[in-house]
Tab-separated table of C-alpha atoms and ligand atoms in Angstrom:
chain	number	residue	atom	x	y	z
C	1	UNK	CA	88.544	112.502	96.018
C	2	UNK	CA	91.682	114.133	96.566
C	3	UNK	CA	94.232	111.692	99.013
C	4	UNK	CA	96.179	113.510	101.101
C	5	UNK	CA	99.685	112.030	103.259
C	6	UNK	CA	99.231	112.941	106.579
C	7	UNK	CA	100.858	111.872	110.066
C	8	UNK	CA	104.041	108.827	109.591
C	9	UNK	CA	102.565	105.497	110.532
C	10	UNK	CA	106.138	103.220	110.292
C	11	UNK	CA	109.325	103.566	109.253
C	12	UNK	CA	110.834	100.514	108.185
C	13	UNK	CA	114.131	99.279	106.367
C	14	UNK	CA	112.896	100.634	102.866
C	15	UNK	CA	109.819	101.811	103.082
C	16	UNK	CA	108.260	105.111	105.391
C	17	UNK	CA	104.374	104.350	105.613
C	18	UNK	CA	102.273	107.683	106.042
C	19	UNK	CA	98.389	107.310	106.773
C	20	UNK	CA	96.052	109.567	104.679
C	21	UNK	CA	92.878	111.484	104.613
C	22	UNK	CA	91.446	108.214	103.682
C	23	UNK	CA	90.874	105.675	106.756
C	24	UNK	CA	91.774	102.834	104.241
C	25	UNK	CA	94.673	103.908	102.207
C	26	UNK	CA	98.620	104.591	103.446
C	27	UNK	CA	100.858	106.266	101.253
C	28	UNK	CA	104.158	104.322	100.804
C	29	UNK	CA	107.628	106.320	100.309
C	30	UNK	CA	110.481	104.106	99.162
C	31	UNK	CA	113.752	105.058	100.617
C	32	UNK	CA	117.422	104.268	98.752
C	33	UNK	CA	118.393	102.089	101.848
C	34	UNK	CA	119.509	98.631	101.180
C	35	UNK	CA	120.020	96.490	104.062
C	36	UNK	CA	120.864	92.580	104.080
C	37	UNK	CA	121.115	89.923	107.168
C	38	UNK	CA	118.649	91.220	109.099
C	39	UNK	CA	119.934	94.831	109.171
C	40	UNK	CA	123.875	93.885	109.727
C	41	UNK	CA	124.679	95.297	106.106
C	42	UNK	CA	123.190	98.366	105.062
C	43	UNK	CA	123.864	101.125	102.345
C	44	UNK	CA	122.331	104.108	101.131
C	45	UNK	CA	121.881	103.527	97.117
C	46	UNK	CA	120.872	106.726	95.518
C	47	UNK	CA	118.585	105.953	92.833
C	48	UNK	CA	117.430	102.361	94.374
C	49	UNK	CA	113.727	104.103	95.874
C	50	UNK	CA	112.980	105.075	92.514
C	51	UNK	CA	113.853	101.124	90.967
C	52	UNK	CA	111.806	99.568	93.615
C	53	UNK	CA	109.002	101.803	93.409
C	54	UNK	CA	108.904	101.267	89.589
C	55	UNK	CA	109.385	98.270	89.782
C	56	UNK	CA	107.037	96.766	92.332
C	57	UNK	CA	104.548	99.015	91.032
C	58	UNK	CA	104.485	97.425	87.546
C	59	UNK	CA	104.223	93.844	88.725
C	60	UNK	CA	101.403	94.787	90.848
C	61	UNK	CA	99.880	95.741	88.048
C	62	UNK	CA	101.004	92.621	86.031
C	63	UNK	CA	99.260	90.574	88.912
C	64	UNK	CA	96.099	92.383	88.764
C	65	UNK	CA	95.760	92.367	85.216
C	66	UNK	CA	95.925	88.656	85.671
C	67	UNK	CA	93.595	88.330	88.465
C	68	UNK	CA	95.569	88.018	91.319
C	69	UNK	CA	94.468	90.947	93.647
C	70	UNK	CA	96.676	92.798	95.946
C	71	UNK	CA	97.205	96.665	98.006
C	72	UNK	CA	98.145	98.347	95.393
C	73	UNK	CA	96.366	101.325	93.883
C	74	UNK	CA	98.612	103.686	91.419
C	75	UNK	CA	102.190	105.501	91.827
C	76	UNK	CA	102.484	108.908	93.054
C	77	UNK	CA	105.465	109.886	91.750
C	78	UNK	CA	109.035	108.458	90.751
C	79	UNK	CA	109.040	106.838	94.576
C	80	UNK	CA	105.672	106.565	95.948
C	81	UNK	CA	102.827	104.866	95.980
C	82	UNK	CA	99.066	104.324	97.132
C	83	UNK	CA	98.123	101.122	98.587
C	84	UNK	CA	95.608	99.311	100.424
C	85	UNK	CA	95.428	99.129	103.959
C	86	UNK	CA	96.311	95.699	105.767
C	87	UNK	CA	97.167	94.344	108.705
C	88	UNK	CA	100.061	93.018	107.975
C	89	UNK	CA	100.575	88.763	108.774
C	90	UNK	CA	103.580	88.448	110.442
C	91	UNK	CA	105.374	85.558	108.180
C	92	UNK	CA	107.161	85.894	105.471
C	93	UNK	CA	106.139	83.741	103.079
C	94	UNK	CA	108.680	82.185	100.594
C	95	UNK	CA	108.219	80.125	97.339
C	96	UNK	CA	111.074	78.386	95.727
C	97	UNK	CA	111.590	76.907	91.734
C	98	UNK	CA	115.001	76.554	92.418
C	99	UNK	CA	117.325	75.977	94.979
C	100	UNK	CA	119.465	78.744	96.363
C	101	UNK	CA	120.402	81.158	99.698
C	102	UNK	CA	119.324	79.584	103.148
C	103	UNK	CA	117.507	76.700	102.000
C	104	UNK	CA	120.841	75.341	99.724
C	105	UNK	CA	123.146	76.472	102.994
C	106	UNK	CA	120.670	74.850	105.474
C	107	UNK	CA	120.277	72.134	103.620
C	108	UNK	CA	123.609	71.350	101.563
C	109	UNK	CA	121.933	71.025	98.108
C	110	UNK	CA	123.869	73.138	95.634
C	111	UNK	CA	122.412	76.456	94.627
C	112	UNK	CA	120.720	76.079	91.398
C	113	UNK	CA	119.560	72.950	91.868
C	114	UNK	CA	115.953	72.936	90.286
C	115	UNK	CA	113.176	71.264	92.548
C	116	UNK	CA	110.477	68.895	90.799
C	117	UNK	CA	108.236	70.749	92.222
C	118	UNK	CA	107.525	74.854	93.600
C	119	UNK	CA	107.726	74.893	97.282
C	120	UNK	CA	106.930	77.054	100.081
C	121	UNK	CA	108.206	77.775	103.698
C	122	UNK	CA	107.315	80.357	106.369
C	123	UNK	CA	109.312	82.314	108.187
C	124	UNK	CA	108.332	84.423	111.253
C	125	UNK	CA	108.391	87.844	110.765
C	126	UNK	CA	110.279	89.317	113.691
C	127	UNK	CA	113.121	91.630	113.684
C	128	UNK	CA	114.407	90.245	117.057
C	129	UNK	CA	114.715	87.140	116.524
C	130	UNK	CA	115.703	87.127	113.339
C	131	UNK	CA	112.690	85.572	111.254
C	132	UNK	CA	113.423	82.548	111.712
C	133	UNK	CA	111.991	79.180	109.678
C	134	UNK	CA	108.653	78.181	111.321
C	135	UNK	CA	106.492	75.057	110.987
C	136	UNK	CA	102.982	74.881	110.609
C	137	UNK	CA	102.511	73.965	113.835
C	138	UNK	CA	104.470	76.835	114.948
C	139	UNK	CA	101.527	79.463	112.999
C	140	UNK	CA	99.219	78.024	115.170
C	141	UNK	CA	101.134	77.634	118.703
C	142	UNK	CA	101.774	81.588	118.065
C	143	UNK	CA	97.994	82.072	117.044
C	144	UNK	CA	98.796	83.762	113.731
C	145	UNK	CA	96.668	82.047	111.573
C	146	UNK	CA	93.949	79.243	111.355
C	147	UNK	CA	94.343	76.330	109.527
C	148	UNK	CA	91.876	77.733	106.240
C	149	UNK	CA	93.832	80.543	106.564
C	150	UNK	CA	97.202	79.083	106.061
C	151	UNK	CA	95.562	76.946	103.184
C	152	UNK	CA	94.288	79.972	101.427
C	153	UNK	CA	97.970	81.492	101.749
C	154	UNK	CA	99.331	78.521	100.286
C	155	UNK	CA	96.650	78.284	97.599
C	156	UNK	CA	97.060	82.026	96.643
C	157	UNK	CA	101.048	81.721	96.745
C	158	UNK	CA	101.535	78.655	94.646
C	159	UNK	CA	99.030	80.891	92.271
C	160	UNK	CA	100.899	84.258	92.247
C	161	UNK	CA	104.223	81.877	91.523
C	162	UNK	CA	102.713	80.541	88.447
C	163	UNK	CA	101.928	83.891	86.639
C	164	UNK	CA	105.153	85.841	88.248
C	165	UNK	CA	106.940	83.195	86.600
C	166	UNK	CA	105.344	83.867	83.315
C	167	UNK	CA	105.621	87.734	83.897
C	168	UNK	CA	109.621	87.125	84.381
C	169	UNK	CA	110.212	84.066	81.457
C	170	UNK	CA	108.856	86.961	79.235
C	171	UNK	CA	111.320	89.689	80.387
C	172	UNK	CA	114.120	85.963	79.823
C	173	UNK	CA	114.572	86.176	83.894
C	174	UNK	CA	114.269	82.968	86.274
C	175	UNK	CA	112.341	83.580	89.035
C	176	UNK	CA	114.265	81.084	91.719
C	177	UNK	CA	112.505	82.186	94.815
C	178	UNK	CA	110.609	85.118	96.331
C	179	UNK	CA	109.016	86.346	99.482
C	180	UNK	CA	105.372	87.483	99.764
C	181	UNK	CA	103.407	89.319	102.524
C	182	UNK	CA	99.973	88.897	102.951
C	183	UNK	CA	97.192	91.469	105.359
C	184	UNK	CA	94.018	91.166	105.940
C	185	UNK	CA	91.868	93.788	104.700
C	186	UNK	CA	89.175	96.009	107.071
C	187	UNK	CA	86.634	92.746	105.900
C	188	UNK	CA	89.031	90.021	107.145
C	189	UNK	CA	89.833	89.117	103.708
C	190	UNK	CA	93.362	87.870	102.950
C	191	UNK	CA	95.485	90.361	100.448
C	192	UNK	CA	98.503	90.336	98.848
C	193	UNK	CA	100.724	93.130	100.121
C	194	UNK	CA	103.822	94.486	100.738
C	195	UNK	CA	106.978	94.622	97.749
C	196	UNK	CA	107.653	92.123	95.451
C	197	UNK	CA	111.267	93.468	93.685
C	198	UNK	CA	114.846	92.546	93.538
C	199	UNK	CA	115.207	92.884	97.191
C	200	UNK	CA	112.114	89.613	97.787
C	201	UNK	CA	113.038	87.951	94.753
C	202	UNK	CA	115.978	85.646	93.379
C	203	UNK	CA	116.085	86.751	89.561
C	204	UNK	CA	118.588	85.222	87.260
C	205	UNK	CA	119.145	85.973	83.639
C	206	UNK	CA	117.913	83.097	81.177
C	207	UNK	CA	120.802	81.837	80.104
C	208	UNK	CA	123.940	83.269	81.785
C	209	UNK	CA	122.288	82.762	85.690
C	210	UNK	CA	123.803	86.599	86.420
C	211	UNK	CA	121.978	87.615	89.063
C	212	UNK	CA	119.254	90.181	88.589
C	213	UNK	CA	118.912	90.979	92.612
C	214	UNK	CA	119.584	91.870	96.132
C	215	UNK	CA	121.915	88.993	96.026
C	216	UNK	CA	124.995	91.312	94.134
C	217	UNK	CA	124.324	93.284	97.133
C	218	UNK	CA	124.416	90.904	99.723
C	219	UNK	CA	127.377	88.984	98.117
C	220	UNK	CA	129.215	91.426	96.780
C	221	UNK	CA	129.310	90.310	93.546
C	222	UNK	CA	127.556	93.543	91.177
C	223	UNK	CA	126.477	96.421	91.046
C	224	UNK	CA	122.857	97.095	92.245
C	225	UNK	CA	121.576	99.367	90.470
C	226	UNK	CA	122.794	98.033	87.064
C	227	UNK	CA	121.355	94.607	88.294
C	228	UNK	CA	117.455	96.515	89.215
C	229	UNK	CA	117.852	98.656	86.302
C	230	UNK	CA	118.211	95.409	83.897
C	231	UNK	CA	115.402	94.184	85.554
C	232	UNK	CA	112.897	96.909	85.055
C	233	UNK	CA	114.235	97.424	81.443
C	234	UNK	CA	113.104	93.670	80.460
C	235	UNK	CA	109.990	94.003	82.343
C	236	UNK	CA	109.031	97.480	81.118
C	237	UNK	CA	109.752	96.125	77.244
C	238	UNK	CA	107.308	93.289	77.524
D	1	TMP	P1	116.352	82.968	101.773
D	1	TMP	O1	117.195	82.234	100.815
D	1	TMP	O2	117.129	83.962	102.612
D	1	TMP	O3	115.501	82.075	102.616
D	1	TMP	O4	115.349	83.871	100.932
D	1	TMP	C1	114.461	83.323	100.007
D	1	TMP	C2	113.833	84.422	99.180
D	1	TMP	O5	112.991	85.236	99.970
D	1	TMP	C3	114.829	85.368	98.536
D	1	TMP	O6	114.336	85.732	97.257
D	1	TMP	C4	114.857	86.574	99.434
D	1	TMP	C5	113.479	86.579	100.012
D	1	TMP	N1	113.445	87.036	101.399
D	1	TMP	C6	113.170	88.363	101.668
D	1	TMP	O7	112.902	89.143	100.765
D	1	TMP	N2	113.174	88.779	102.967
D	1	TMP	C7	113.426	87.949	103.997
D	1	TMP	O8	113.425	88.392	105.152
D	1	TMP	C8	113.679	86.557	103.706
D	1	TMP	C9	113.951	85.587	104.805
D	1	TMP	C10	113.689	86.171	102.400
D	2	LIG	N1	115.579	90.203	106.457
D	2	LIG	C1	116.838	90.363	105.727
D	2	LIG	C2	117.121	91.861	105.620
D	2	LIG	O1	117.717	92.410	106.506
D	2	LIG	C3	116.701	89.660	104.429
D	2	LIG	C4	117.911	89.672	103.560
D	2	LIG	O2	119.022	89.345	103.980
D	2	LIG	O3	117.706	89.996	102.408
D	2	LIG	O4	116.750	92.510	104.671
């Protein structure tokens, strides 16, 4: 059957979500926005919708080849997608290899720093007040999730860490750190949604450690596009 975008459902940072004909599919439009620290920095990139469409799209694909399900369906065009629809789970869920951003300022351990072992923190997901770091205690206190939920998250994100790492030592990138989102689909059933790109992911290039991501953006250190376009190059080629 034919999908068709109808009515805007969201607009967010980067993405515009549009519902469809179909009560279980949105239609995702990438936008060139770039926006760091919660929204304080922000830029229009022309080109950028089109590198995180691409992108995301083709490690979605990676993941599914490899078993690890997730929202999306196929690309529309140059920025657009199909994908599942979710309720989004408001955390943020981040995995870390290696030391770097909050974690090496909150912390003081010096970015790069590689940890014996992958691990993960939660963050809230809300806009006002900032996402901040939560416990596990906190998920529950705020009713988010319940405890086999939050085990099933970790389960599945320690998981999708393992084979995005493979999917990146292939392209010769280091995955330091990324952010996942999870829904729940119209069964109950806990999905992998959202982006996974340059903008949720620390990438550095095996070898030199130049960064690969949002990072050249949010330091000022790069050029974006050139930094995304590497990216999908080495992924694409592999
Ligand atoms: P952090 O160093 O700011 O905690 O970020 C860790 C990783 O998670 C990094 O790859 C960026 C990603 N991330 C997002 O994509 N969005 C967010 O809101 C946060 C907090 C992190
Ligand atoms: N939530 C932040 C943002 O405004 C994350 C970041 O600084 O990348 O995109």
């Amino acid at each position: 059957m034919e999908i068709i975008k109808n009515e805007k459902l969201y607009e967010g940072k980067v993405k515009i979500i549009y519902k469809t004909n179909e009560q279980n599919i949105l239609w995702i439009e990438y936008k060139n926005s770039v926006t760091a620290f919660n929204g304080l920095k922000k830029d229009e990139i022309v080109g950028k919708a089109i590198l995180n469409n691409k992108i995301s799209s083709l490690i979605f694909e990676k993941l599914n080849e490899k078993g690890i399900e997730n929202h999306f369906i196929k690309e529309l065009s140059d920025t657009e997608q199909l994908v599942k629809k979710v309720k989004i789970i408001p955390l943020e869920v981040v995995i870390r290899n290696i030391v770097a951003g909050s974690m090496s300022v909150r912390l003081g351990i010096e970015e790069g720093t590689i940890l014996e072992n992958p691990i993960i923190d939660f963050h809230y997901k809300n806009d006002e007040l900032n996402d901040p770091l939560i416990t596990l205690s906190h998920i529950k206190v705020l009713k988010i999730l319940e405890d086999d939920q939050i085990k099933e998250i970790e389960k599945k994100s320690f998981k999708i860490n393992e084979v995005l790492k493979d999917i990146f030592d292939i392209a010769h990138i280091t995955l330091v750190d990324f952010k996942l989102e999870f829904g729940l689909d119209e069964k109950g059933e806990i999905l992998l949604a959202d982006e996974i790109s340059p903008d949720t992911c620390r990438l550095w290039q095996v070898d030199t450690n130049e960064r690969l991501d949002k990072d050249v953006y949010r330091k000022n250190i790069g050029d974006l596009l050139t930094a995304y376009e590497k990216v999908y190059e080495k992924l694409k080629s592999k």
